[in-house]
PDB file of C-alpha atoms in Angstrom:
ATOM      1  CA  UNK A  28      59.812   3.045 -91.779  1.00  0.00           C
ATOM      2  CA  UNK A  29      56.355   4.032 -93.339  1.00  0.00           C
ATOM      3  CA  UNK A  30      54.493   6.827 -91.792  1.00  0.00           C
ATOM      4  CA  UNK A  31      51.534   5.416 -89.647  1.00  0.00           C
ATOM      5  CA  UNK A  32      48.580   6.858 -89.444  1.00  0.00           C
ATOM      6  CA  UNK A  33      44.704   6.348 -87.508  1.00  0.00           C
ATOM      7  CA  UNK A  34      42.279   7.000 -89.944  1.00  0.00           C
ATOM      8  CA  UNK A  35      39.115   7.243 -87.665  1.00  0.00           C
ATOM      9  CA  UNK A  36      35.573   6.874 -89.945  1.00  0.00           C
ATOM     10  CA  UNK A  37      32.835   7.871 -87.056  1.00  0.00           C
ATOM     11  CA  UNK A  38      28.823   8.313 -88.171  1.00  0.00           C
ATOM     12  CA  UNK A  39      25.925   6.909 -86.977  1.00  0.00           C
ATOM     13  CA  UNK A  40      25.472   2.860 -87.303  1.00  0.00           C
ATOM     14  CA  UNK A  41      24.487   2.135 -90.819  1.00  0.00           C
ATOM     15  CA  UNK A  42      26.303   5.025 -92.009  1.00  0.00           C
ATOM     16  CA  UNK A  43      29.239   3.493 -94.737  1.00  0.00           C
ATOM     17  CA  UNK A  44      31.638   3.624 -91.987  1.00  0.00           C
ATOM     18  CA  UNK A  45      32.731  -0.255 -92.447  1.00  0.00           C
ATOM     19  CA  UNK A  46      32.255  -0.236 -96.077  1.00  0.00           C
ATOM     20  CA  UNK A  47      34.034   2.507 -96.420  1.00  0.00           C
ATOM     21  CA  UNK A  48      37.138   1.291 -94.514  1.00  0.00           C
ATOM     22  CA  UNK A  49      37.129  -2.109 -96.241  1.00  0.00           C
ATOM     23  CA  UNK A  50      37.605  -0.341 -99.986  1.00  0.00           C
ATOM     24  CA  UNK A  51      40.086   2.305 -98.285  1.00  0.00           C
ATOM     25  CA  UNK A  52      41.873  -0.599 -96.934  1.00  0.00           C
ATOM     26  CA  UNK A  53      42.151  -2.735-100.603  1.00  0.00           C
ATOM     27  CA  UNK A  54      43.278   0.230-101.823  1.00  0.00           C
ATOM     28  CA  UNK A  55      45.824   0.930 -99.759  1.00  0.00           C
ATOM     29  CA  UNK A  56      47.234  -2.499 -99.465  1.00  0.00           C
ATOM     30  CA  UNK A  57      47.415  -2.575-103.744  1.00  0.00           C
ATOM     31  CA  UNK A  58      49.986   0.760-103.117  1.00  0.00           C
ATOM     32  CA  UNK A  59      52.037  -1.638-101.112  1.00  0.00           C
ATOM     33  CA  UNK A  60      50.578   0.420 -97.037  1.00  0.00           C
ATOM     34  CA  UNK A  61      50.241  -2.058 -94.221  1.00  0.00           C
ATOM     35  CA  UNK A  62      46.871  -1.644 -92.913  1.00  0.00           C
ATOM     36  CA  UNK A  63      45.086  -3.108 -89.996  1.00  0.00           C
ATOM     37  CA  UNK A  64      40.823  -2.585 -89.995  1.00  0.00           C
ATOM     38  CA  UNK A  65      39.686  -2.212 -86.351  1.00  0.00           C
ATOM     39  CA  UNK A  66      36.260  -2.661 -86.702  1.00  0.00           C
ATOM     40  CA  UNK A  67      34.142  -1.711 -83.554  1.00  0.00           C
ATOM     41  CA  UNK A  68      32.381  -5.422 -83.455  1.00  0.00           C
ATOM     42  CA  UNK A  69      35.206  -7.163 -83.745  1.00  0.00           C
ATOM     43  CA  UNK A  70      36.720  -5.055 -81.022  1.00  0.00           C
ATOM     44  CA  UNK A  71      33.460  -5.406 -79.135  1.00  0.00           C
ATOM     45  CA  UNK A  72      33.725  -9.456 -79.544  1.00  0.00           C
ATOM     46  CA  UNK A  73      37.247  -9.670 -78.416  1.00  0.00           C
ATOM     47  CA  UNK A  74      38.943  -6.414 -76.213  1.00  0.00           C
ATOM     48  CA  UNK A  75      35.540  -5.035 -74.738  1.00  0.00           C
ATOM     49  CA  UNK A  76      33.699  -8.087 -74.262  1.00  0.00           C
ATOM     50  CA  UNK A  77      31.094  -7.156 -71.578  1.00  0.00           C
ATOM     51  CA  UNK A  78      30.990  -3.941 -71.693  1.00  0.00           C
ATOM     52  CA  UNK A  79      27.937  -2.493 -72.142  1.00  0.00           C
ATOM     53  CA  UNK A  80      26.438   0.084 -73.475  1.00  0.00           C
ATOM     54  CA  UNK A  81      26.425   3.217 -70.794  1.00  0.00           C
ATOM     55  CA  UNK A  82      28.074   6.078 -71.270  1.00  0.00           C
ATOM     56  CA  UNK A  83      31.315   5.339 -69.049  1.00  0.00           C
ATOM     57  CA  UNK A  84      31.227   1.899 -71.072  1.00  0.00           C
ATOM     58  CA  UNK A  85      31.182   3.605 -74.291  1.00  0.00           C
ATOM     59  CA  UNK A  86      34.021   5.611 -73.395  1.00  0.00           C
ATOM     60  CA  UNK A  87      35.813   2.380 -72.007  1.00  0.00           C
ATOM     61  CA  UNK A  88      35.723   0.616 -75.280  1.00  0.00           C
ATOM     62  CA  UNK A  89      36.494   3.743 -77.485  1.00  0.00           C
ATOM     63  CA  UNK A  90      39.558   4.327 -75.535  1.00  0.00           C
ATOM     64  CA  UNK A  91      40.655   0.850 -75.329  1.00  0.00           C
ATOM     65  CA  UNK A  92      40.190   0.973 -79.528  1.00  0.00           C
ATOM     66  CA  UNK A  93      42.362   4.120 -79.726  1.00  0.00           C
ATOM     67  CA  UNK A  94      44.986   2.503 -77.978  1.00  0.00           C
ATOM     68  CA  UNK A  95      45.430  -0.576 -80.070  1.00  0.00           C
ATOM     69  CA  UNK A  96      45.400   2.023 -83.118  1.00  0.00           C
ATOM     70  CA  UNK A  97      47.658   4.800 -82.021  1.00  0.00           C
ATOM     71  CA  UNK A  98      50.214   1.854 -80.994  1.00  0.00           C
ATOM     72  CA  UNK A  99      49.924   0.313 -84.683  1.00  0.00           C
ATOM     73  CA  UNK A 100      50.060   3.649 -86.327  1.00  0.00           C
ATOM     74  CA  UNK A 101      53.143   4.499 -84.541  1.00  0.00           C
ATOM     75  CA  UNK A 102      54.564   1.517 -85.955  1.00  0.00           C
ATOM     76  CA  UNK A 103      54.132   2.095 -89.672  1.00  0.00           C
ATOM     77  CA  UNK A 104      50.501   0.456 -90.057  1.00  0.00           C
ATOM     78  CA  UNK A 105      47.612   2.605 -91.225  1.00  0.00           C
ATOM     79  CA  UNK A 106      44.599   1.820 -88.959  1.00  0.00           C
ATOM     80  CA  UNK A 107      41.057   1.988 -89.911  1.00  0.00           C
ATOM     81  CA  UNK A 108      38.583   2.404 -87.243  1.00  0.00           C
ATOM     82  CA  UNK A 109      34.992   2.299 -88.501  1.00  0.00           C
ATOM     83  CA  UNK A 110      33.707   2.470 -84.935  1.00  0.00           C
ATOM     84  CA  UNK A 111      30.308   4.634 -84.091  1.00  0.00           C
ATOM     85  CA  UNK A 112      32.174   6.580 -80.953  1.00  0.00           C
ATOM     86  CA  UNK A 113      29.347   8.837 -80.272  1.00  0.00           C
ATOM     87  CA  UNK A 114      30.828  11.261 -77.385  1.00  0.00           C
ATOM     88  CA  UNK A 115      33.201  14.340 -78.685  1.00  0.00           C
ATOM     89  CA  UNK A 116      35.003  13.672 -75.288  1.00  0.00           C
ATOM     90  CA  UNK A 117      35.879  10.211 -76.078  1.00  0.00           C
ATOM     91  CA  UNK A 118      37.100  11.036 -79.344  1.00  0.00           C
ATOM     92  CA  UNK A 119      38.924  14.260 -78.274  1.00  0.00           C
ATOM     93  CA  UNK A 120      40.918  11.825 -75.265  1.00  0.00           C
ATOM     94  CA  UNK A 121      41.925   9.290 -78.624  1.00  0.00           C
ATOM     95  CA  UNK A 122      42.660  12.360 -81.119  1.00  0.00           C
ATOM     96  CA  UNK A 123      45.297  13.730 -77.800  1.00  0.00           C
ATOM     97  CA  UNK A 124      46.798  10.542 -76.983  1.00  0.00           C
ATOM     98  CA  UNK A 125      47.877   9.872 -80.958  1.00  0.00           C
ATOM     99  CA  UNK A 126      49.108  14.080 -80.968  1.00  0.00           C
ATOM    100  CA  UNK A 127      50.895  13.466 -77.366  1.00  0.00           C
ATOM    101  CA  UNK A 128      52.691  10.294 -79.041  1.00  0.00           C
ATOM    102  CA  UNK A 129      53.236  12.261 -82.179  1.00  0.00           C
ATOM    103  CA  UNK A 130      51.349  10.033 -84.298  1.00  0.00           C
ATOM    104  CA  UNK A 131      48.900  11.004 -86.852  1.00  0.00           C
ATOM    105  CA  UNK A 132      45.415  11.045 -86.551  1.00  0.00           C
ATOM    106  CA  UNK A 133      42.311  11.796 -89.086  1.00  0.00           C
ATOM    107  CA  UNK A 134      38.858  11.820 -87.897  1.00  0.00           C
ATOM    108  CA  UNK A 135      36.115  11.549 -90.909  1.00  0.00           C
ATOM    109  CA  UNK A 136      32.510  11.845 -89.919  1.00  0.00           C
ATOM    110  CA  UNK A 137      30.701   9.898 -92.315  1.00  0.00           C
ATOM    111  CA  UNK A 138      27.835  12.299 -92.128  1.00  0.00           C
ATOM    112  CA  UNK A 139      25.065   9.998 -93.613  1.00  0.00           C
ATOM    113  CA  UNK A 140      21.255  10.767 -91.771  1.00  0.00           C
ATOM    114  CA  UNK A 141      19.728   9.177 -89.689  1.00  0.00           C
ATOM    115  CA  UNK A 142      16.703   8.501 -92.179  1.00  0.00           C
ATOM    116  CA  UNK A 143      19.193   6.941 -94.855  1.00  0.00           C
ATOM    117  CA  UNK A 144      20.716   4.841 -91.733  1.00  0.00           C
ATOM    118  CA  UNK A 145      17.760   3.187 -91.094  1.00  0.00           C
ATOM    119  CA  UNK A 146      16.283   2.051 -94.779  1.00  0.00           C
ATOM    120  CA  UNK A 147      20.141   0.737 -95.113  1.00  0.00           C
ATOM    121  CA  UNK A 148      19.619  -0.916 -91.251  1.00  0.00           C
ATOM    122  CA  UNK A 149      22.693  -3.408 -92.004  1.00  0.00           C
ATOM    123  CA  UNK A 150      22.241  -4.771 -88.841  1.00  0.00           C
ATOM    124  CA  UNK A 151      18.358  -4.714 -88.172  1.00  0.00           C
ATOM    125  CA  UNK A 152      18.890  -2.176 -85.218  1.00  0.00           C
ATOM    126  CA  UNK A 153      16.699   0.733 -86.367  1.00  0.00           C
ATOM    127  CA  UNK A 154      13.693  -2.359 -86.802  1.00  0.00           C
ATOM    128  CA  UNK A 155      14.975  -3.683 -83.110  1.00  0.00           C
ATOM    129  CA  UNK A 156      14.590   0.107 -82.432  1.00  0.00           C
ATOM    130  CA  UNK A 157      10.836   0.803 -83.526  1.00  0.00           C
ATOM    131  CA  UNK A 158       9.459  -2.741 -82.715  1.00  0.00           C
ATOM    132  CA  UNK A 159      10.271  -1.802 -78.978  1.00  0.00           C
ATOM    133  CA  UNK A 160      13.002  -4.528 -79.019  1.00  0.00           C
ATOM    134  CA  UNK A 161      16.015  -2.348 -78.292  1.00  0.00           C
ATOM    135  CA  UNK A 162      16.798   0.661 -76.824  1.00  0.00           C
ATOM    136  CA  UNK A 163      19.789   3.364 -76.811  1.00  0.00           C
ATOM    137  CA  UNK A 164      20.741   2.832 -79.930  1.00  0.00           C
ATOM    138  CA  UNK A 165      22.819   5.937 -81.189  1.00  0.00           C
ATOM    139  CA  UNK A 166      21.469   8.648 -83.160  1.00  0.00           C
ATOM    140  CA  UNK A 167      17.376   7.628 -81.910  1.00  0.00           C
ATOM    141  CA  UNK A 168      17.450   7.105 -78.355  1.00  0.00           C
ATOM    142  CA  UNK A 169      21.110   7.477 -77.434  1.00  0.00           C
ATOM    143  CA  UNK A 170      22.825  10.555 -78.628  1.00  0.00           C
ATOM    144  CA  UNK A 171      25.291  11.315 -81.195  1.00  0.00           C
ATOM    145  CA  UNK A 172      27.677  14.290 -80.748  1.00  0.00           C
ATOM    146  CA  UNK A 173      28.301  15.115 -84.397  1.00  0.00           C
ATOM    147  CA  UNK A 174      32.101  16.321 -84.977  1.00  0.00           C
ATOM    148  CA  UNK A 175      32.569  19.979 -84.631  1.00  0.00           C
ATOM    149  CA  UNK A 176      35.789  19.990 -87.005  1.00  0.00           C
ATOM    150  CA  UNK A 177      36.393  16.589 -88.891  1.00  0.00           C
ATOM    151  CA  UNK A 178      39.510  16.343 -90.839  1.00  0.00           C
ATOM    152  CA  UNK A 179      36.833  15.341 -93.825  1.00  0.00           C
ATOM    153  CA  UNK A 180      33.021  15.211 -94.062  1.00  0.00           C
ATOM    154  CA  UNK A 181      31.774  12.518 -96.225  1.00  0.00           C
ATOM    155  CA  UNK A 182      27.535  12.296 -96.962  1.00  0.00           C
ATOM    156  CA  UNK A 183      27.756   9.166 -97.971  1.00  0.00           C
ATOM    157  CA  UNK A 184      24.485   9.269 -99.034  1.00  0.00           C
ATOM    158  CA  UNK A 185      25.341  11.399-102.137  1.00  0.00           C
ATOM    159  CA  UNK A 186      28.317   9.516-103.749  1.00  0.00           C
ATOM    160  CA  UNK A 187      29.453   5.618-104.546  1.00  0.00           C
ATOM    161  CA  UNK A 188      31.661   3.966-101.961  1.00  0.00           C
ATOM    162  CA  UNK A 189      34.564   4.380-104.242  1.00  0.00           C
ATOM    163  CA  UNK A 190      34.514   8.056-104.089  1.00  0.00           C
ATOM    164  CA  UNK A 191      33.848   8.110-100.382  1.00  0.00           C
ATOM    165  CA  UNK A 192      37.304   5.520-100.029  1.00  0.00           C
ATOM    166  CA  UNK A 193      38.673   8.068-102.809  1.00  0.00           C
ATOM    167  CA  UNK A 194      38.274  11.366-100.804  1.00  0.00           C
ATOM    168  CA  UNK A 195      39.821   9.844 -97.137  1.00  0.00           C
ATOM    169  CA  UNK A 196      42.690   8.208 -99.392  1.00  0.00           C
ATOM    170  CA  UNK A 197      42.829  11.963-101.390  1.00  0.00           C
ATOM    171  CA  UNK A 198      43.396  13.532 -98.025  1.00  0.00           C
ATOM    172  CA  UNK A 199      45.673  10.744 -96.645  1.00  0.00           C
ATOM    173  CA  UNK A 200      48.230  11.632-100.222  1.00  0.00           C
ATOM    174  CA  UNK A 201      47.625  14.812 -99.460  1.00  0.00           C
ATOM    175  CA  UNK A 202      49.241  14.933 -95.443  1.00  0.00           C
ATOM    176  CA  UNK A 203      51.791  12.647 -96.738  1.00  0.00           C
ATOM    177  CA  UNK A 204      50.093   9.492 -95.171  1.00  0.00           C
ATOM    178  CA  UNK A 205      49.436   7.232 -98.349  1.00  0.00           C
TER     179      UNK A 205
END
């Protein structure tokens, strides 16, 4: 069986995150890797439907995610998870679950800031956000705990998407996981 892995892209919304993971994932299927994208609406949409966005619901939906990927990863799948997962606690319960099953597990903190977030705005939020129209969105008015010690750092900001896929999948050949 092929070695598994979580590859977990967290930043700020608007970051690259998704973008990121999508070329990571084209690249890795064209070596023959089966991958799996767990992107944090989808999830949102379908497993966490009605949660909200408090902090216990936050951590809900972020464990819920790191479930579904440490259970593909341990089955030979490489999952992407482009998901904002703002609390070091909630990612530090997901990075101990995946090293308690034995499974591997890379965190990459897409590092982009907040002013580059919110000219990209993919999703209108950061507009939402200063018209008064939404609140608690992460990295304004909700925090962001910023990884102390990411597997990789990424300023997306400062290279092309392909190098940003190039440098997780440069890492991933490097641990043996591509």
């Amino acid at each position: 069986m092929t070695t598994g892995a979580t590859v977990w892209l967290t930043g700020l919304p608007s970051a690259g995150k998704t973008t990121i993971a999508h070329e990571l994932a084209g690249r890795l299927r064209e070596e023959g890797r089966r991958v799996e994208l767990l992107d944090g609406d989808e999830i949102r949409e379908f497993l966490s439907r009605g949660l909200g966005f408090s902090w216990a619901d936050r951590h809900t939906n972020v464990q819920r995610i790191g479930f579904v990927a440490e259970l593909l990863a341990r089955n030979g799948v490489v999952a992407l998870v482009p998901v904002i997962a703002p609390y070091a606690d909630s990612r530090d319960a997901v990075r101990e679950r995946h090293e308690g099953n034995g499974t591997a597990y890379v965190e990459v903190h897409v590092a982009t800031p907040v002013e580059v977030c919110s000219v990209r705005d993919v999703k209108g939020l950061y507009a939402k956000q200063a018209a008064g129209e939404l609140t608690g969105l992460t990295g304004v008015d909700d925090p962001y705990e910023e990884p102390v010690k990411p597997d990789l750092r990424i300023e997306s900001q400062d290279q092309t998407v392909q190098e940003s896929a190039a440098a997780v999948h440069a890492l991933l050949t490097e641990r043996g996981l591509a």
